[in-house]
Coordinates of C-alpha atoms in Angstrom, one line a residue:
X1 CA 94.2 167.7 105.6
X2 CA 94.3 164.0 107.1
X3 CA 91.9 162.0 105.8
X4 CA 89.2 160.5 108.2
X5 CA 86.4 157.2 107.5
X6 CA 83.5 155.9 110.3
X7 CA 81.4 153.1 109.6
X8 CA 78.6 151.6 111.7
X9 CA 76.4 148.8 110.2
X10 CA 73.1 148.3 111.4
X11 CA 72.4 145.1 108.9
X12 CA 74.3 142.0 111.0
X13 CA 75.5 140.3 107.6
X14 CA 77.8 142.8 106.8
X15 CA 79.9 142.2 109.8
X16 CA 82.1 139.9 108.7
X17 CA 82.8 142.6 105.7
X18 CA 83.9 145.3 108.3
X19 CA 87.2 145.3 108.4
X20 CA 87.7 145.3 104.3
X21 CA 84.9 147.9 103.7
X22 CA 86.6 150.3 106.1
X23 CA 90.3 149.7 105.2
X24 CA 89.1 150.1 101.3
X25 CA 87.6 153.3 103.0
X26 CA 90.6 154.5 104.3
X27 CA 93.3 153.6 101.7
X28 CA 91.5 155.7 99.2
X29 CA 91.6 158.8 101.9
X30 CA 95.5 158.1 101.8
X31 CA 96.4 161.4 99.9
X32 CA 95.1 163.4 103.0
X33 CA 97.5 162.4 104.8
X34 CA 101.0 159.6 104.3
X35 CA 102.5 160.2 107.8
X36 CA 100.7 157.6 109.7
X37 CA 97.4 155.6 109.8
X38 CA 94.9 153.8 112.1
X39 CA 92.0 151.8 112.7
X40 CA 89.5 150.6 115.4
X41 CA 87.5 148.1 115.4
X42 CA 84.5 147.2 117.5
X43 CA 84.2 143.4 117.4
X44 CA 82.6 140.6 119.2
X45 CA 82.6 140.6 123.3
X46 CA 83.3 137.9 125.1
X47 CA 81.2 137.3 128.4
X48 CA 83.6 138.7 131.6
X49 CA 86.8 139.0 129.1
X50 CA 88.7 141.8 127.8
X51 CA 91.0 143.4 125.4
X52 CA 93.8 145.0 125.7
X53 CA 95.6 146.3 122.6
X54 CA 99.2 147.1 123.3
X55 CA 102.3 148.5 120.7
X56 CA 106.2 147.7 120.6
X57 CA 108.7 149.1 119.2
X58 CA 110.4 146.2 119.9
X59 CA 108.1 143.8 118.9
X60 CA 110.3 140.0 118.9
X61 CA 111.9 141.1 122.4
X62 CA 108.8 142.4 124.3
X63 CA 105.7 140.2 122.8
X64 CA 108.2 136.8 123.1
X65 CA 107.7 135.0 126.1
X66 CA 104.6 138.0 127.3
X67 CA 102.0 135.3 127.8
X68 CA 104.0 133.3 130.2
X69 CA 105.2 136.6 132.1
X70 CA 101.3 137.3 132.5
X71 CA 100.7 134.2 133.7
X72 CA 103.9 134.3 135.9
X73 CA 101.9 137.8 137.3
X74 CA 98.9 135.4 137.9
X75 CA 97.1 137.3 135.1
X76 CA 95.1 134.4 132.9
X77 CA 95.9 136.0 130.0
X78 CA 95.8 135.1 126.3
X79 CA 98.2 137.1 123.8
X80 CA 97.5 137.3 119.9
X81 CA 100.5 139.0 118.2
X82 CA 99.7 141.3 115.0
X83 CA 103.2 142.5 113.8
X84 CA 104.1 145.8 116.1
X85 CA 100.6 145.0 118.2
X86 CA 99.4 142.7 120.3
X87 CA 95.6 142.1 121.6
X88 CA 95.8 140.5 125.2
X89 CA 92.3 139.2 126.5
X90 CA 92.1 139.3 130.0
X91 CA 89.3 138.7 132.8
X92 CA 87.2 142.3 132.7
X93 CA 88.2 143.0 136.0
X94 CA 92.1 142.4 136.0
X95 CA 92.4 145.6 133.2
X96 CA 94.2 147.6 135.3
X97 CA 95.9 145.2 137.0
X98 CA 97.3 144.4 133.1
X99 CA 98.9 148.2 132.6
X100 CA 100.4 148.2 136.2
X101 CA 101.8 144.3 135.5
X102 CA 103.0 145.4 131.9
X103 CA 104.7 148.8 133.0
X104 CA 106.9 146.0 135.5
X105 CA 107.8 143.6 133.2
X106 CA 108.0 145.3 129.7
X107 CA 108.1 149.0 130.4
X108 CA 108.6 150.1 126.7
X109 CA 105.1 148.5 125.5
X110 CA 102.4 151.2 125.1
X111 CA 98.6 150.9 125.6
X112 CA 96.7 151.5 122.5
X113 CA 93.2 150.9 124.0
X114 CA 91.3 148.6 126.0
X115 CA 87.6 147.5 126.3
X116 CA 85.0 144.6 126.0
X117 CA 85.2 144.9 122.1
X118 CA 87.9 147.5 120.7
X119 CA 91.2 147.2 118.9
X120 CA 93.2 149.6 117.7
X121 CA 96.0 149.4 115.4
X122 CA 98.2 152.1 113.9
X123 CA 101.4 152.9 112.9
X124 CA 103.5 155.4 110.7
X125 CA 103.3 154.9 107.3
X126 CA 100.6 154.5 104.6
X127 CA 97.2 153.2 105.2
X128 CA 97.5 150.2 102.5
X129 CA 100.8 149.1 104.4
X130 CA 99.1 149.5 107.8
X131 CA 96.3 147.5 107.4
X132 CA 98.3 144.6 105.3
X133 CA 100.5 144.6 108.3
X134 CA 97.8 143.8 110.9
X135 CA 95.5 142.4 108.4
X136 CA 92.6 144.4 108.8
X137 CA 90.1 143.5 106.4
X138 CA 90.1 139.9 108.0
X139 CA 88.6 141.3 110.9
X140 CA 84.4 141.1 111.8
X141 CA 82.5 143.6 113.6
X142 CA 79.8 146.1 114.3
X143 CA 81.3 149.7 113.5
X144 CA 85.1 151.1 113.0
X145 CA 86.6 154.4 112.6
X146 CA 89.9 155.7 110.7
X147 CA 92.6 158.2 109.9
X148 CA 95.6 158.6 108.0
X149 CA 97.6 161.4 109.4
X150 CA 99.2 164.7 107.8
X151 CA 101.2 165.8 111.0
X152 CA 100.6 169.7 111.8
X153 CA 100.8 169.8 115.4
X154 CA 103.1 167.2 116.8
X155 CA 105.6 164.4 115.7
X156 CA 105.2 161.6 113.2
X157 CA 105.4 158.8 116.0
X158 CA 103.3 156.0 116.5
X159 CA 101.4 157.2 119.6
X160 CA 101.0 160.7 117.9
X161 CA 98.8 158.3 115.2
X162 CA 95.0 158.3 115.3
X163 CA 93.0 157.1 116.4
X164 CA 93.5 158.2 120.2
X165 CA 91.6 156.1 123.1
X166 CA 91.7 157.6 127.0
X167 CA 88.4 155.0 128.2
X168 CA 87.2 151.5 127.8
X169 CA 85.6 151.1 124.6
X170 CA 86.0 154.6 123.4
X171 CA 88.1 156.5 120.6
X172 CA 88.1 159.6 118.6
X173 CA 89.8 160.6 115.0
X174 CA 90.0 164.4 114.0
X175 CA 90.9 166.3 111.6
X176 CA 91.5 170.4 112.6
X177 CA 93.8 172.0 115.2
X178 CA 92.4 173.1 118.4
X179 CA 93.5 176.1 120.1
X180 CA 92.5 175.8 123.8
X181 CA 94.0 172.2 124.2
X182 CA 96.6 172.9 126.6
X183 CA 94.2 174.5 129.1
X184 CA 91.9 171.4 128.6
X185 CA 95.0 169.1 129.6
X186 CA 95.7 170.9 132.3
X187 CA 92.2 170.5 133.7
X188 CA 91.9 166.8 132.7
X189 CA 95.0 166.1 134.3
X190 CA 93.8 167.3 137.5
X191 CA 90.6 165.6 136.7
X192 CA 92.9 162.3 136.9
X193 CA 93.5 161.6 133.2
X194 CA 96.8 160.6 132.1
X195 CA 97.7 161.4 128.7
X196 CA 100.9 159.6 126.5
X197 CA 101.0 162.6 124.0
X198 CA 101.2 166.2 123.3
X199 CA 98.9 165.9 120.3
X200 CA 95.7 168.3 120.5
X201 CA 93.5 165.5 119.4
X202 CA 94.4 163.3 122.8
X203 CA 92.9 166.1 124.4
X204 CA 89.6 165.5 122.7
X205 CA 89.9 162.3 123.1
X206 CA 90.0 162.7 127.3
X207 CA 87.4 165.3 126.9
X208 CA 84.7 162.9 125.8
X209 CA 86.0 160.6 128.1
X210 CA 85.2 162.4 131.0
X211 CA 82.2 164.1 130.1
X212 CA 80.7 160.7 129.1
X213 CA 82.3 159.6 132.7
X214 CA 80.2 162.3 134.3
X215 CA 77.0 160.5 133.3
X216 CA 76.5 162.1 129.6
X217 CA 75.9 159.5 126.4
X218 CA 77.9 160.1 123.3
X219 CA 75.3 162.6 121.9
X220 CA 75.5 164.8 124.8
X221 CA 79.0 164.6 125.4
X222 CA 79.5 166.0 121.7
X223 CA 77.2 168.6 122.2
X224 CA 79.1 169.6 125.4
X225 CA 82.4 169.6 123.0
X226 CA 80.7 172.5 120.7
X227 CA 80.9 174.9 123.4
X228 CA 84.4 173.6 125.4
X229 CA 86.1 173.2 122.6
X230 CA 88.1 176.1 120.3
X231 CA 89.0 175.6 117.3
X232 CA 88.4 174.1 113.8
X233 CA 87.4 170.1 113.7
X234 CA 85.9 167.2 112.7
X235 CA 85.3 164.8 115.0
X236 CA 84.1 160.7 114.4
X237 CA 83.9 159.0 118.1
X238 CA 83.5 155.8 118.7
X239 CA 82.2 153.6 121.9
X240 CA 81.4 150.4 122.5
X241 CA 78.0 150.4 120.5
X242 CA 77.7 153.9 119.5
X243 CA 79.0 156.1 116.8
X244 CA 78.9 160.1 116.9
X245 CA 80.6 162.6 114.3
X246 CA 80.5 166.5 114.5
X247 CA 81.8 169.3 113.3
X248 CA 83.0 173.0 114.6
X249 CA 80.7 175.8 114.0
X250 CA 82.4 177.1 111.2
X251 CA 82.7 173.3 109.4
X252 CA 85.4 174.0 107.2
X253 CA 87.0 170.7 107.2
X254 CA 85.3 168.2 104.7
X255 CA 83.1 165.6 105.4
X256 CA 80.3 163.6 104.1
X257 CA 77.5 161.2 105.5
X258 CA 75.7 158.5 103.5
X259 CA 73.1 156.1 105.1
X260 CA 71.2 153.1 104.2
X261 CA 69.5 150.6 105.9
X262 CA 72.5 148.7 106.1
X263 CA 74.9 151.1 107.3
X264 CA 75.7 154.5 108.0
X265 CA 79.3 155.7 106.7
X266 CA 81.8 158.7 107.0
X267 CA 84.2 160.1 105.1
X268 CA 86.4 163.1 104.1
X269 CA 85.5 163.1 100.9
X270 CA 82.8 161.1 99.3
X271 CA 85.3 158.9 96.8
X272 CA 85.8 157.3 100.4
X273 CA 82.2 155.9 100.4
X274 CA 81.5 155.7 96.4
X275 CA 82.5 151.6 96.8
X276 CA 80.1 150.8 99.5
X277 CA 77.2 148.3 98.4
X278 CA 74.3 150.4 97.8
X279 CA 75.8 154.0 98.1
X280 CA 74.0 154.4 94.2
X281 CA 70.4 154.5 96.8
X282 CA 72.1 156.0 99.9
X283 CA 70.5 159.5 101.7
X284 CA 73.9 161.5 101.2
X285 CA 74.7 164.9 103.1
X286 CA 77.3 167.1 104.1
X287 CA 76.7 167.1 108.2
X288 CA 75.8 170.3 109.5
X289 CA 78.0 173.0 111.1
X290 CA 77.3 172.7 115.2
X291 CA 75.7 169.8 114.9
X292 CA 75.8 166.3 116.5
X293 CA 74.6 163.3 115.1
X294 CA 75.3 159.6 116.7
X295 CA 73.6 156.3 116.5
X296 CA 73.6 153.6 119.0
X297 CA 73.3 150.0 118.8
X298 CA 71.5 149.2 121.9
X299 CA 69.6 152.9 122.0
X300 CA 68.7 153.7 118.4
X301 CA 69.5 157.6 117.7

């Protein structure tokens, strides 16, 4: 099950249409999965800045008063509360000073993401409360991914919600189980990658990560995943400008691609895409078992 969406316009005057495309995306994916949901959202990057997306449980006690303890840290630091989330925008270079700072001062906060241009928010519950809550399809920008959750391998928890990010800018939502995820940890652990979960798809998460830290793009990093990786998935991966989806050699978790000259979009099943403009002209597929495709804003692919 769980239901997962990717979108990534190429044609600049959809962007302000992002964030309702994809949450009208997701919400119809909700009967894959009702235990949680989340999005991420690439938008505009502000020169030296960046963003921080953090999660209470605790929301009116830990975000009241946050900007001032910031700046009490000497961190300049703007804070933009969303219900449960906050986005804090921060100098580029002060990032980790922000999760050290934060840990201090308001140890039950969590770190969704962090990068020049990514937010993530999710929560339990169903997609069409979760993006009300945060007011998703407000938001602008140049490509998103989603996933509403049926929970098979860990709790229904807020961090155990999708999607997972373990590097600036980059994310990953999946649907399958993998079976050689606790030996990955345990290697990307030692690597120096700390995880908040037990879920399998954190692991994946990390994976890409590092193997785009070693020097690999997004293309190559997924390619390396088809032969580290066991098990049965779907994978949609975002980064800062790209977009990547594959699936496992034996591909039997849905999916389906649709591209245009203004976009190219993802989903589980194809109702997901059928209210896109122009899907009646769209080139639609199934993507290919074993097979990585990806496409870059600054490095057309």
């Amino acid at each position: 099950m769980c239901g997962i969406v990717g979108l990534f316009l190429k044609d600049r005057s959809l962007e302000p249409q992002l964030g309702a495309l994809l949450s009208d995306m997701l919400i119809t994916m909700t009967d894959r999965g009702p235990d949680s949901a989340g999005i991420a959202i690439y938008g505009a990057a502000h020169a030296g800045r960046a963003k921080v997306t953090v999660q209470s449980p605790d929301p009116d006690t830990d975000f009241s008063g946050l900007e001032a303890a910031l700046k009490a840290a000497e961190l300049e630091a703007s804070v933009a509360v969303k219900s449960t989330h906050a986005v804090i925008e921060v100098a580029a270079d002060e990032v980790g000073r922000v999760r050290s700072v934060l840990a201090s001062i308001r140890p039950d906060i969590r770190i969704m993401g962090s990068g020049d241009r990514v937010e993530i928010f999710k929560e339990t519950g169903l997609p069409k409360d979760v993006v009300a809550r945060f007011d998703v399809p407000s938001m602008s920008g140049t490509h998103g991914i989603g996933h509403t959750r049926m929970a098979t391998e860990s709790a229904v928890t807020t961090l155990g919600a999708h999607p997972f990010s373990t590097g600036a800018d980059q994310c990953l939502v999946h649907n399958g189980s993998l079976s050689n995820h606790n030996n990955l940890r345990r290697e990307l652990v030692r690597a120096g990658i700390e995880f908040e979960t037990q879920n399998d798809s954190e692991v994946a998460a990390a994976y890409i990560t590092a193997e785009m830290a070693g020097g690999k793009n997004l293309g190559q990093a997924l390619t390396s995943a088809l032969d580290d990786l066991d098990g049965f998935f779907t994978f949609v991966v975002g980064t800062k400008s790209g977009f990547g989806v594959v699936r496992d050699p034996i591909a039997c978790k849905p999916a389906v691609m649709a591209e245009t000259d203004q976009y190219v979009a993802f989903g589980s099943e194809y109702r997901a895409l059928a209210s896109l403009p122009g899907i009646e002209t769209a080139r639609v597929w199934e993507p290919e078992p074993a097979t990585v495709y990806f496409w870059d804003h600054e490095n057309a692919a």
